[in-house]
mmCIF file of C-alpha atoms in Angstrom:
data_model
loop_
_atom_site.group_PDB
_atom_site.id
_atom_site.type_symbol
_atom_site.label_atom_id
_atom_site.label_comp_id
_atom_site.label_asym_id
_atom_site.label_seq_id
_atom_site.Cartn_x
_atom_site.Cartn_y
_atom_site.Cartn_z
ATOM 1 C CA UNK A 27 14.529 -9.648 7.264
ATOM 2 C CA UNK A 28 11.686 -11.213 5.679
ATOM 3 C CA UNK A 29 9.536 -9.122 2.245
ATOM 4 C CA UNK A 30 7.902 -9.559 -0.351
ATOM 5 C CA UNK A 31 9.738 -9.549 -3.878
ATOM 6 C CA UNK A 32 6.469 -8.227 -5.775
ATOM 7 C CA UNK A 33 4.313 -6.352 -3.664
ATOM 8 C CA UNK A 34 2.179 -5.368 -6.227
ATOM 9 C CA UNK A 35 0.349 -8.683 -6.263
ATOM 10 C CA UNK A 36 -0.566 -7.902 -2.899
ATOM 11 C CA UNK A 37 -3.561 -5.989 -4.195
ATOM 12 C CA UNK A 38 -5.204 -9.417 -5.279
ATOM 13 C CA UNK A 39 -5.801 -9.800 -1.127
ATOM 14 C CA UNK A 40 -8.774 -7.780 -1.863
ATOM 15 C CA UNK A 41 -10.514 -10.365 -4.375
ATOM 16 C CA UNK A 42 -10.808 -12.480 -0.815
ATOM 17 C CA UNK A 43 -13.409 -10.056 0.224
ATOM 18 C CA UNK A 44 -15.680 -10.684 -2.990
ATOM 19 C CA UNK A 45 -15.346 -14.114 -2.602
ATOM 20 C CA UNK A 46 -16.670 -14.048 0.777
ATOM 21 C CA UNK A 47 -19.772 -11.985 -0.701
ATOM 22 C CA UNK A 48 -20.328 -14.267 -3.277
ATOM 23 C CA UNK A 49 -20.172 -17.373 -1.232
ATOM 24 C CA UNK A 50 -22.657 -15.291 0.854
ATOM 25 C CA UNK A 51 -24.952 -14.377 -1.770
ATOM 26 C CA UNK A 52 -25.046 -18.136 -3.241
ATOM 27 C CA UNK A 53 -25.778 -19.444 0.380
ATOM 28 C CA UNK A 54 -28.581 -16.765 0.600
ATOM 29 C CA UNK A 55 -29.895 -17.374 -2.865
ATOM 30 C CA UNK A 56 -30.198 -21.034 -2.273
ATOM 31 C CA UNK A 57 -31.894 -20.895 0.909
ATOM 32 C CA UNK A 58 -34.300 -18.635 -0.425
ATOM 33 C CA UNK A 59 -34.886 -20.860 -3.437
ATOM 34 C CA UNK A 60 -35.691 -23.871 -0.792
ATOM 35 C CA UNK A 61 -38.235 -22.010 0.922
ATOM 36 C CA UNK A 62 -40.124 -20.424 -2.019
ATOM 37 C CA UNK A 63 -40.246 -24.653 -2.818
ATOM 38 C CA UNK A 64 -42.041 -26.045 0.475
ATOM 39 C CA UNK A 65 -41.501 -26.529 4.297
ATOM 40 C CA UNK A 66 -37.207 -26.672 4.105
ATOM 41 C CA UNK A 67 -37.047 -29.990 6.346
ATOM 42 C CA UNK A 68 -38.916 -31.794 3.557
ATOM 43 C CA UNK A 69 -37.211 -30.143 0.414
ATOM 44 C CA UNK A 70 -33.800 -30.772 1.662
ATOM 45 C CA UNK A 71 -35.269 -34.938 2.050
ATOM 46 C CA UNK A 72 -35.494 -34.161 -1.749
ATOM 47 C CA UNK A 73 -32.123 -33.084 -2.502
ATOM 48 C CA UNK A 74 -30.293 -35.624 0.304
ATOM 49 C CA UNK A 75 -27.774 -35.619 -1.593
ATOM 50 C CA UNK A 76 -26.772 -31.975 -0.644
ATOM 51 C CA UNK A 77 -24.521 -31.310 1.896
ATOM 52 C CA UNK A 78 -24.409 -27.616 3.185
ATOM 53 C CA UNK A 79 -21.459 -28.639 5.315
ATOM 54 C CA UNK A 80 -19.509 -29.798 2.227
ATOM 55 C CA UNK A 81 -20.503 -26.920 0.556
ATOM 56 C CA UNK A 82 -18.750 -24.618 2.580
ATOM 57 C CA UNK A 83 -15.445 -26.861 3.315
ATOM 58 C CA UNK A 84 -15.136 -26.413 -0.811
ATOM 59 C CA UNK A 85 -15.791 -22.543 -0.456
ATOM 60 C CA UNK A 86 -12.979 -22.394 2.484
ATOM 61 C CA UNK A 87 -10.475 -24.787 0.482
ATOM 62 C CA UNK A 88 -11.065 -22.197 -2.271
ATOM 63 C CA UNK A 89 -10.464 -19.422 0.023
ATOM 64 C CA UNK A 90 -7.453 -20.704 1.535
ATOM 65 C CA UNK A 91 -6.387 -21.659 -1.929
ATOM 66 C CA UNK A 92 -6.368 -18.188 -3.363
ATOM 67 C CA UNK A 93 -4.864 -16.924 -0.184
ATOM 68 C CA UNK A 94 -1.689 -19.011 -0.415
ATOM 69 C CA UNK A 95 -1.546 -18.578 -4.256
ATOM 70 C CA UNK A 96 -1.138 -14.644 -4.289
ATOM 71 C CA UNK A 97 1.245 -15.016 -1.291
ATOM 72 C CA UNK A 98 3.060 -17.096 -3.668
ATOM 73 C CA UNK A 99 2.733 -14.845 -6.546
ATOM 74 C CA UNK A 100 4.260 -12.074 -4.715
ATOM 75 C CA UNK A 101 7.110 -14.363 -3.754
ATOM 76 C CA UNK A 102 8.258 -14.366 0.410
ATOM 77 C CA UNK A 103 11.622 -13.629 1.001
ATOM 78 C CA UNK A 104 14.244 -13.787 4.017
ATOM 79 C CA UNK A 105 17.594 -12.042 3.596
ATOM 80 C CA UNK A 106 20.406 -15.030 3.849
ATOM 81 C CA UNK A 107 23.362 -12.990 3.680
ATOM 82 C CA UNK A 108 25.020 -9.589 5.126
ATOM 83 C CA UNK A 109 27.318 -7.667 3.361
ATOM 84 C CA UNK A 110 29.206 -4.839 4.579
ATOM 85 C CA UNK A 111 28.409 -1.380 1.843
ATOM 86 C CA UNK A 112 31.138 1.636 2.116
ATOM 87 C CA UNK A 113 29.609 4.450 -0.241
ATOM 88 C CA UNK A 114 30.234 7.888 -0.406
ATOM 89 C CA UNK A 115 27.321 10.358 -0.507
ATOM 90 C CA UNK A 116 24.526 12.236 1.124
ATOM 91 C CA UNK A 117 21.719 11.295 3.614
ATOM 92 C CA UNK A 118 18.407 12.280 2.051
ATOM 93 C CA UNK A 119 14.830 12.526 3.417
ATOM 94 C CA UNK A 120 11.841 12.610 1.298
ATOM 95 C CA UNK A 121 8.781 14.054 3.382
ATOM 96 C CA UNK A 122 5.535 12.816 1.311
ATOM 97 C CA UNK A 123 2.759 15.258 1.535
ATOM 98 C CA UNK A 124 -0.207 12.304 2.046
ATOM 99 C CA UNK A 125 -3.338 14.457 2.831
ATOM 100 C CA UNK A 126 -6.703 13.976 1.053
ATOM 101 C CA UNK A 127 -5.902 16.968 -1.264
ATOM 102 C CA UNK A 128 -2.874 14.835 -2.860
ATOM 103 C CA UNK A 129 -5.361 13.187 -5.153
ATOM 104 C CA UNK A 130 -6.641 15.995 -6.655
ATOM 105 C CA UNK A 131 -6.026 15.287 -10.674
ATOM 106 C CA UNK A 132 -4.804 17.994 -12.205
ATOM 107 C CA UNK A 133 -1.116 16.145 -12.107
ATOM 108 C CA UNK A 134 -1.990 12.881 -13.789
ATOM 109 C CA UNK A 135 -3.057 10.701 -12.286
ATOM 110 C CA UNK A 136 -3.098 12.635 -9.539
ATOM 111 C CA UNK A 137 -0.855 14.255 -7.727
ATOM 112 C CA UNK A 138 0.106 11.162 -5.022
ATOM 113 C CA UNK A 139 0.546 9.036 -7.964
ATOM 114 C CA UNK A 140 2.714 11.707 -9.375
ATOM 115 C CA UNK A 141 4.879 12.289 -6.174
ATOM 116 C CA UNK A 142 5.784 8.316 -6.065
ATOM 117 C CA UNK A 143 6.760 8.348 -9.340
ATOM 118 C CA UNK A 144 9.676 11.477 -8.330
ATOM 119 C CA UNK A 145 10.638 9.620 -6.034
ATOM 120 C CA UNK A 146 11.049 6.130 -7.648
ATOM 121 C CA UNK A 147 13.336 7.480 -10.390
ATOM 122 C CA UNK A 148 14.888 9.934 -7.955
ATOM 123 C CA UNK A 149 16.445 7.255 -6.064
ATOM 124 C CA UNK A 150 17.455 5.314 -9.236
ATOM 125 C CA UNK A 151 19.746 8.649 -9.840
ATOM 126 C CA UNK A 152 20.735 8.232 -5.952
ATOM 127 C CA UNK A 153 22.700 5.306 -5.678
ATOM 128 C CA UNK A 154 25.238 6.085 -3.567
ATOM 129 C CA UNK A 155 22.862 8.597 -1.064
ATOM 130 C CA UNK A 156 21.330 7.092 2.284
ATOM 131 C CA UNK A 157 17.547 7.725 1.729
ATOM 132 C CA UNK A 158 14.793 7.871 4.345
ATOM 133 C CA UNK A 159 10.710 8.344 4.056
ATOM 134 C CA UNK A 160 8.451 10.785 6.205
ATOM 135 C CA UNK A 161 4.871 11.101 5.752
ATOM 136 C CA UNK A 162 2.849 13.433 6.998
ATOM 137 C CA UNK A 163 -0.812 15.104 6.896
ATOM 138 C CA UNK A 164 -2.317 16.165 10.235
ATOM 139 C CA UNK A 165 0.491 13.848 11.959
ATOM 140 C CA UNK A 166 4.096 13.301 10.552
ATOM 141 C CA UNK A 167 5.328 9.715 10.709
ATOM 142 C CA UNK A 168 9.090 8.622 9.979
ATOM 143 C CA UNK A 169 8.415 5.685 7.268
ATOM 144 C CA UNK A 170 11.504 4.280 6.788
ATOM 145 C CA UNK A 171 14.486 5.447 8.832
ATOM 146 C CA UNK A 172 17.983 6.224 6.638
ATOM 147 C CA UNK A 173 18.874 3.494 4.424
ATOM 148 C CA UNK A 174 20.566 2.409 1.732
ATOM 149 C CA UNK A 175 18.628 -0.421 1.074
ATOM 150 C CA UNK A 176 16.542 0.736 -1.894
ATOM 151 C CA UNK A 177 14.556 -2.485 -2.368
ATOM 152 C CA UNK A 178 12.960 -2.076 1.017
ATOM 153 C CA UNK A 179 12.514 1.628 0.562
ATOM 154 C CA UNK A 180 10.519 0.985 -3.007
ATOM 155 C CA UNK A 181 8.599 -1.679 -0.864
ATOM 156 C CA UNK A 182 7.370 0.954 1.864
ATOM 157 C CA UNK A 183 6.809 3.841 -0.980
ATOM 158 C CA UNK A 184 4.095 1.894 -2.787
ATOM 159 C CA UNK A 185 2.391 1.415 0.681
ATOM 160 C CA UNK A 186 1.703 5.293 0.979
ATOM 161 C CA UNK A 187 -1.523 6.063 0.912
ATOM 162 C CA UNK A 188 -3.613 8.800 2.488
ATOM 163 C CA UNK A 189 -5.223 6.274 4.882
ATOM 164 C CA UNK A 190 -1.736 5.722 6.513
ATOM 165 C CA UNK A 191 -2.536 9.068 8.536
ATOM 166 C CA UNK A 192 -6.629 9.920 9.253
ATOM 167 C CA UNK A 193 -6.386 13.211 10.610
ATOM 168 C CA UNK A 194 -5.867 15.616 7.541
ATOM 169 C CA UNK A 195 -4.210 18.382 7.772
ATOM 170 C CA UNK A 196 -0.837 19.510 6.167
ATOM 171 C CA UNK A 197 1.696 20.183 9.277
ATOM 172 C CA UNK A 198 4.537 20.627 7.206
ATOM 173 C CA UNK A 199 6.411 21.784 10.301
ATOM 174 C CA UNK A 200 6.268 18.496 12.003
ATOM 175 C CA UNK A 201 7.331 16.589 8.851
ATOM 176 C CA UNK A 202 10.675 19.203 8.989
ATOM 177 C CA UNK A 203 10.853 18.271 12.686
ATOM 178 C CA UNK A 204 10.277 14.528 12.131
ATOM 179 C CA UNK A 205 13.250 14.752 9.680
ATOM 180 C CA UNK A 206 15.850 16.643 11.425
ATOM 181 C CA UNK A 207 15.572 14.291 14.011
ATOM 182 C CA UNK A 208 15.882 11.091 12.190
ATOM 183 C CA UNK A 209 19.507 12.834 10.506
ATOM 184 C CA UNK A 210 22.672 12.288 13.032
ATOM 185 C CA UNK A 211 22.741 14.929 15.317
ATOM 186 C CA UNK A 212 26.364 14.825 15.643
ATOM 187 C CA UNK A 213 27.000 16.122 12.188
ATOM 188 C CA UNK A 214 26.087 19.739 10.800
ATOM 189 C CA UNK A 215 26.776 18.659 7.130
ATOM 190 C CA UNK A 216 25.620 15.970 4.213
ATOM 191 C CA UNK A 217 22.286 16.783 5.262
ATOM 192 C CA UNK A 218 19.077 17.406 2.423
ATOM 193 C CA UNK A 219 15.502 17.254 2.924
ATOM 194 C CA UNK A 220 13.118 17.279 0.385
ATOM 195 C CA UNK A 221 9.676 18.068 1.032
ATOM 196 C CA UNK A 222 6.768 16.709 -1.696
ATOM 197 C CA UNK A 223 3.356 18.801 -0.772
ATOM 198 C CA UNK A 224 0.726 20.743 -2.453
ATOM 199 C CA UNK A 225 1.427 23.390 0.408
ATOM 200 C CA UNK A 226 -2.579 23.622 1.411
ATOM 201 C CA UNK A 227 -3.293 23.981 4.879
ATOM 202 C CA UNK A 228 0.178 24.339 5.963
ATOM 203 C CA UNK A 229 1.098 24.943 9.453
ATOM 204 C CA UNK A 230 2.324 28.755 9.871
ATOM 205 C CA UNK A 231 5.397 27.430 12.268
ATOM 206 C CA UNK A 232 6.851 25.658 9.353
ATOM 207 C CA UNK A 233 9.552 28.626 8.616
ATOM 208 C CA UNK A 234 10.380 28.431 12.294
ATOM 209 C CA UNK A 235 11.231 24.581 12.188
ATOM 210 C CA UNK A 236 13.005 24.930 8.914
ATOM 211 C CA UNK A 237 15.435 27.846 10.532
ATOM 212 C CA UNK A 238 15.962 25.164 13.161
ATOM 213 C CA UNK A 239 16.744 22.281 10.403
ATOM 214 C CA UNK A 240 19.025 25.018 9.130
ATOM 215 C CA UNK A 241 21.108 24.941 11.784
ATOM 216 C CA UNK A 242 21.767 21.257 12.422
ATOM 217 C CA UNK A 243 22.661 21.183 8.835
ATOM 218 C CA UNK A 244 19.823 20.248 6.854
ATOM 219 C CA UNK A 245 19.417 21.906 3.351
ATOM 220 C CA UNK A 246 15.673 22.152 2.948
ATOM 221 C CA UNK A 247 14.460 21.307 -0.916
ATOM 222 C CA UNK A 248 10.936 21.803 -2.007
ATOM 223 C CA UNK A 249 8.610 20.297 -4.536
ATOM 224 C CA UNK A 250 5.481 21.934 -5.417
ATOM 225 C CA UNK A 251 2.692 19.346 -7.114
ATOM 226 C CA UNK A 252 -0.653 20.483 -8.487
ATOM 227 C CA UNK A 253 -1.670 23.734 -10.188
ATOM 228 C CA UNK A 254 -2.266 27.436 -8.627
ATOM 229 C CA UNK A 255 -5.678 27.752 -10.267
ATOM 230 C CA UNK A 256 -6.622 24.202 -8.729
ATOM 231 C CA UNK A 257 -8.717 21.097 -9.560
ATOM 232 C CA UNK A 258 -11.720 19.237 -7.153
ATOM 233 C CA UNK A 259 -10.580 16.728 -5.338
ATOM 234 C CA UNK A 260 -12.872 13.112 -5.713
ATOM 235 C CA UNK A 261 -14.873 11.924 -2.787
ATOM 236 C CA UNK A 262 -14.663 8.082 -3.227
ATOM 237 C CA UNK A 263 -17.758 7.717 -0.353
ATOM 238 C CA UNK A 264 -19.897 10.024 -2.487
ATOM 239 C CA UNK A 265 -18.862 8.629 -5.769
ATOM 240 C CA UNK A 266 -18.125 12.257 -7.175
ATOM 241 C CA UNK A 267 -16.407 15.487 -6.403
ATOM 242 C CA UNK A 268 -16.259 16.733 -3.038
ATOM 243 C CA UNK A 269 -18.711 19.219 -1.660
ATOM 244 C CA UNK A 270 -18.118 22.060 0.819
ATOM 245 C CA UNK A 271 -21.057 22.675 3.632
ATOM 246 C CA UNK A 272 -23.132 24.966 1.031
ATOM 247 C CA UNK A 273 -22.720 22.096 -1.515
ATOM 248 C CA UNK A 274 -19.885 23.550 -3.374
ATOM 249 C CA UNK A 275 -17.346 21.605 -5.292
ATOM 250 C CA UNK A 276 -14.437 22.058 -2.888
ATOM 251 C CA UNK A 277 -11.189 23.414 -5.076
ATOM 252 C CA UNK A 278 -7.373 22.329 -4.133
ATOM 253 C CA UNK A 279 -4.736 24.517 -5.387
ATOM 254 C CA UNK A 280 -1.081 24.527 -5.071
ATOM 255 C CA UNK A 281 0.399 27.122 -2.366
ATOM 256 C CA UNK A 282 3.704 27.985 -4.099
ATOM 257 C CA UNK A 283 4.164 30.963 -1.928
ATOM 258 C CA UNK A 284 4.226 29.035 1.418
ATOM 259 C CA UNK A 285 6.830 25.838 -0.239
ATOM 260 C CA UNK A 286 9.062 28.570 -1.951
ATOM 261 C CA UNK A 287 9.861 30.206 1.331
ATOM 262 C CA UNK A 288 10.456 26.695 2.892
ATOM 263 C CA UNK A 289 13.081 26.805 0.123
ATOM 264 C CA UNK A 290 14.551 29.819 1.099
ATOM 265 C CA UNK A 291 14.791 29.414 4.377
ATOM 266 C CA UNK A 292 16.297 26.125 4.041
ATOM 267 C CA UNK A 293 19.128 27.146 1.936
ATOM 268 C CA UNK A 294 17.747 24.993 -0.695
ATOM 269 C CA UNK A 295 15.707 25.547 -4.420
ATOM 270 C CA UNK A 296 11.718 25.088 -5.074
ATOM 271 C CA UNK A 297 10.624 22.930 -7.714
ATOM 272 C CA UNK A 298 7.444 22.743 -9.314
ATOM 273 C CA UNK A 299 6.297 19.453 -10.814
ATOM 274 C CA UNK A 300 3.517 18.859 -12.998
ATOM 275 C CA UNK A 301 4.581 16.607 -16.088
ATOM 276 C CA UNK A 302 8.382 17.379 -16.023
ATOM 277 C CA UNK A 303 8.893 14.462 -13.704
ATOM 278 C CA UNK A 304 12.394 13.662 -15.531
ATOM 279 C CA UNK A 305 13.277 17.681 -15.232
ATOM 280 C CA UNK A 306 12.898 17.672 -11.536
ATOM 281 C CA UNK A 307 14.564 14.552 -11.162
ATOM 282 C CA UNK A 308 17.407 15.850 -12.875
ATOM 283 C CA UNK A 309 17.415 19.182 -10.687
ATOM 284 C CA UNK A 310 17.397 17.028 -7.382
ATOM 285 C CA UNK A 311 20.160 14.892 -8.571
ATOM 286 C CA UNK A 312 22.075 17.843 -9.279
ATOM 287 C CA UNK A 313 21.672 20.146 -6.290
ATOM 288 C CA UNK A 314 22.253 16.748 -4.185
ATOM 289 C CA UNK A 315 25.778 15.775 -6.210
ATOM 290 C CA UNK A 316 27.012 19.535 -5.192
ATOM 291 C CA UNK A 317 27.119 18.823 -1.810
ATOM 292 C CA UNK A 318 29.800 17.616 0.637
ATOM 293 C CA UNK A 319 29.701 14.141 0.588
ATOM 294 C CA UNK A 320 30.844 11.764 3.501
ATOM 295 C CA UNK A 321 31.816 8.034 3.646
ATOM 296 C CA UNK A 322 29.780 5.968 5.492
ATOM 297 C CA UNK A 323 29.145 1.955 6.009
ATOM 298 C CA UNK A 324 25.982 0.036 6.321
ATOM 299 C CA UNK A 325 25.070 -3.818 6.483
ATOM 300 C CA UNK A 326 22.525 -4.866 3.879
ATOM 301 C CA UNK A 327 21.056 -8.171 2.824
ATOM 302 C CA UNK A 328 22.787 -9.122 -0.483
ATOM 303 C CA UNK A 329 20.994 -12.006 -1.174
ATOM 304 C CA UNK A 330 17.573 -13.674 -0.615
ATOM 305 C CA UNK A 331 15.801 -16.903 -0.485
ATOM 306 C CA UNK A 332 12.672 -17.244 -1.960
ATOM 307 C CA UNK A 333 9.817 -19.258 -0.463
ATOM 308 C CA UNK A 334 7.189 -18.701 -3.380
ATOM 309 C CA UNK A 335 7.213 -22.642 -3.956
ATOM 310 C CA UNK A 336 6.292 -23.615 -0.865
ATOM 311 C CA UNK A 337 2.827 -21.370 -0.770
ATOM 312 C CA UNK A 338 2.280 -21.996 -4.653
ATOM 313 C CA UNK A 339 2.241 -26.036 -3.476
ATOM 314 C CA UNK A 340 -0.152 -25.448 -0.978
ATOM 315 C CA UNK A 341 -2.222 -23.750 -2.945
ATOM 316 C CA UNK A 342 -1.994 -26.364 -5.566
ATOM 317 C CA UNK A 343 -2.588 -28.874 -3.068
ATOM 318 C CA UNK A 344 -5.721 -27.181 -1.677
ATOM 319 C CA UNK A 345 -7.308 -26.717 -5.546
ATOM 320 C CA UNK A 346 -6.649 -30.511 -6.130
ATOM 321 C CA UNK A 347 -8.597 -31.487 -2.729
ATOM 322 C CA UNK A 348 -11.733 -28.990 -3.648
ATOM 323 C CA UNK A 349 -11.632 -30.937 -7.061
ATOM 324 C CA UNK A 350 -12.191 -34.160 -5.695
ATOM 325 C CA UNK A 351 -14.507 -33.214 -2.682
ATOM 326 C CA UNK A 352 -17.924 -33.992 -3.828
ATOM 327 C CA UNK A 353 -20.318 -31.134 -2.982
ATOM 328 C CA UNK A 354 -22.664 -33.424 -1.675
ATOM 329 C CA UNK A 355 -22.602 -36.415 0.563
ATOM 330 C CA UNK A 356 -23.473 -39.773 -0.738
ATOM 331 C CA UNK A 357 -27.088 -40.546 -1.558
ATOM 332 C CA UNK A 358 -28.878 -43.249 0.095
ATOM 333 C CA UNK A 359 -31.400 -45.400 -1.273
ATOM 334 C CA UNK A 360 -34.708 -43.892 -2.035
ATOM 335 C CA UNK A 361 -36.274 -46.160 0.662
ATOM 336 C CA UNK A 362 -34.879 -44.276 3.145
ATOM 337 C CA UNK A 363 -34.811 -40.793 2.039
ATOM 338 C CA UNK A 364 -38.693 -41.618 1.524
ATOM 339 C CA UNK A 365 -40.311 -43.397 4.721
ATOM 340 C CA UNK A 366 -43.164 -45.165 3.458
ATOM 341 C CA UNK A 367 -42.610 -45.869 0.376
ATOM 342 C CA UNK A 368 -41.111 -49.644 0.916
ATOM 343 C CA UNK A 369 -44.561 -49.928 3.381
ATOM 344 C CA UNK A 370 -46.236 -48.896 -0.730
ATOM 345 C CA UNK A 371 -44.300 -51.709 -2.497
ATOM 346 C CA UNK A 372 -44.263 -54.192 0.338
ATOM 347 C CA UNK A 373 -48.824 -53.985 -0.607
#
């Protein structure tokens, strides 16, 4: 199993992009500057010792460079041992509400931001629970199947974001459906399901797959994020607040109605978070401790070997050659970037 230690360095992949614009921009700028000079063919005779092909071996040394050096910063790993886990506990699955209207700010930062952050500390209180990850907006996805591996399931929660589904939407009812069928089938017990959603634009044939949940043995929990009243939700194309088609600032509230009778039809409690992260977390933990628990096994990688050193020596290797590649090529004698002017001195 190969992953990255420290994912959040990851992020630095997107400096690549504005060093490609900038090496564009300079190449632009200085081919503009040549022809705002003279005719190019004789201006670059001027400057022979300039070597456009150099120039851009440098740029792709740098390139490559940075490439290797955040790989290395976030630290490649490869699982080198199995070990055999016996724990006692529950299998969870957190649906993640990932629609457009999650990032509506009136849970700070907003409420996606908010929602990881449950579910980061409500896995540090699960320790002996199998967890799994659906996400869903106009699609559900299963994200990570049941695991106890809470390394990799911290790894694929600070992927989420709403571009991992494009159609929006919020079809709560497949995200129930996508989670009763990634429990065991075979068992009617040791079951939860907690759902993370604003509630807008929820499917009406949610209560209907919840009653079905129900009867495999899956105790539904919801958690409402975001306020009643509402907040505007940003529109990062726009650079402002998203409009409506009459040019409207479009308003996302919270649909506590529709989550609390997911709650009740599950067999389970609703939850409202806002800025009581550590309240809810506490809640969960509880109603998930007062449930039949079951033994169960699972190999996990106990150990790791890290291959940061390998990328931080290329990288190190590729600065030191872009340090000693001149940007130009050697100059030749003035005689023969000039024609005619040893015919001058010959007279």
């Amino acid at each position: 199993m190969l992953r990255f230690q420290h994912t959040e360095y990851l992020w630095a992949f997107v400096l690549l992009i504005v060093l490609v614009l900038a090496f564009a921009w300079v190449t632009w700028w200085k081919r503009r500057s040549v022809r705002r000079i003279g005719d190019p063919v004789m201006v670059e005779k001027l400057f022979s010792g300039y070597s456009r092909r150099l120039f851009t071996i440098k740029f792709l040394l740098v390139f490559i460079a940075f490439f290797f050096g955040v790989a290395g910063l976030a630290n490649l790993q490869k699982g080198s041992r199995l070990e055999k886990i016996t724990r006692k506990g529950v299998d969870v699955i957190i649906a993640l509400d990932v629609s457009k209207s999650m990032l509506a700010t009136d849970a700070k930062p907003d409420r996606l931001t908010r929602a990881k952050q449950l579910v980061t500390r409500l896995m540090d209180k699960l320790d002996n629970d199998r967890v799994g990850l659906v996400v869903f907006a106009g699609n559900a996805y299963l994200q990570m199947p049941l695991t106890v591996d809470y390394s990799a399931a911290r790894m694929y929660l600070n992927s989420i974001t709403p571009d991992l589904i494009p159609r929006q939407g919020t079809e709560i009812n497949e995200a129930i459906r996508i989670s009763d069928e990634a429990f065991n089938k075979k068992e009617r017990k040791h079951k939860a399901l907690i759902i993370i959603s604003d509630g807008e634009d929820h499917n009406e044939g949610a209560v209907a797959e919840a009653k079905k949940a129900l009867e495999n043995g899956v105790v539904i929990n919801t958690v409402g994020i975001g306020s009643p009243t509402g907040a505007p939700l940003p529109d990062p194309a726009a650079g402002g607040l998203k409009k409506d088609r009459d040019g409207k600032t479009v308003i996302s509230k919270l649909n506590e109605d529709a989550l609390k009778s997911l709650a009740s039809t599950g067999k389970g409690m609703y939850l409202h978070l806002m800025n009581n992260t550590d309240d809810v977390v506490e809640a969960l933990a509880a109603k998930i401790d007062s449930m039949e628990q079951k033994e169960f096994g699972e190999n996990v990688f106990s150990d790791y070997n890290s291959y940061f050193q390998y990328f931080l020596g290329i990288c190190l290797l590729l600065i030191l050659l872009e340090f000693f590649l001149p940007e130009g090529k050697k100059k030749k004698a003035d005689a023969d970037a000039l024609p005619g002017l040893k015919t001058a001195n010959a007279r």
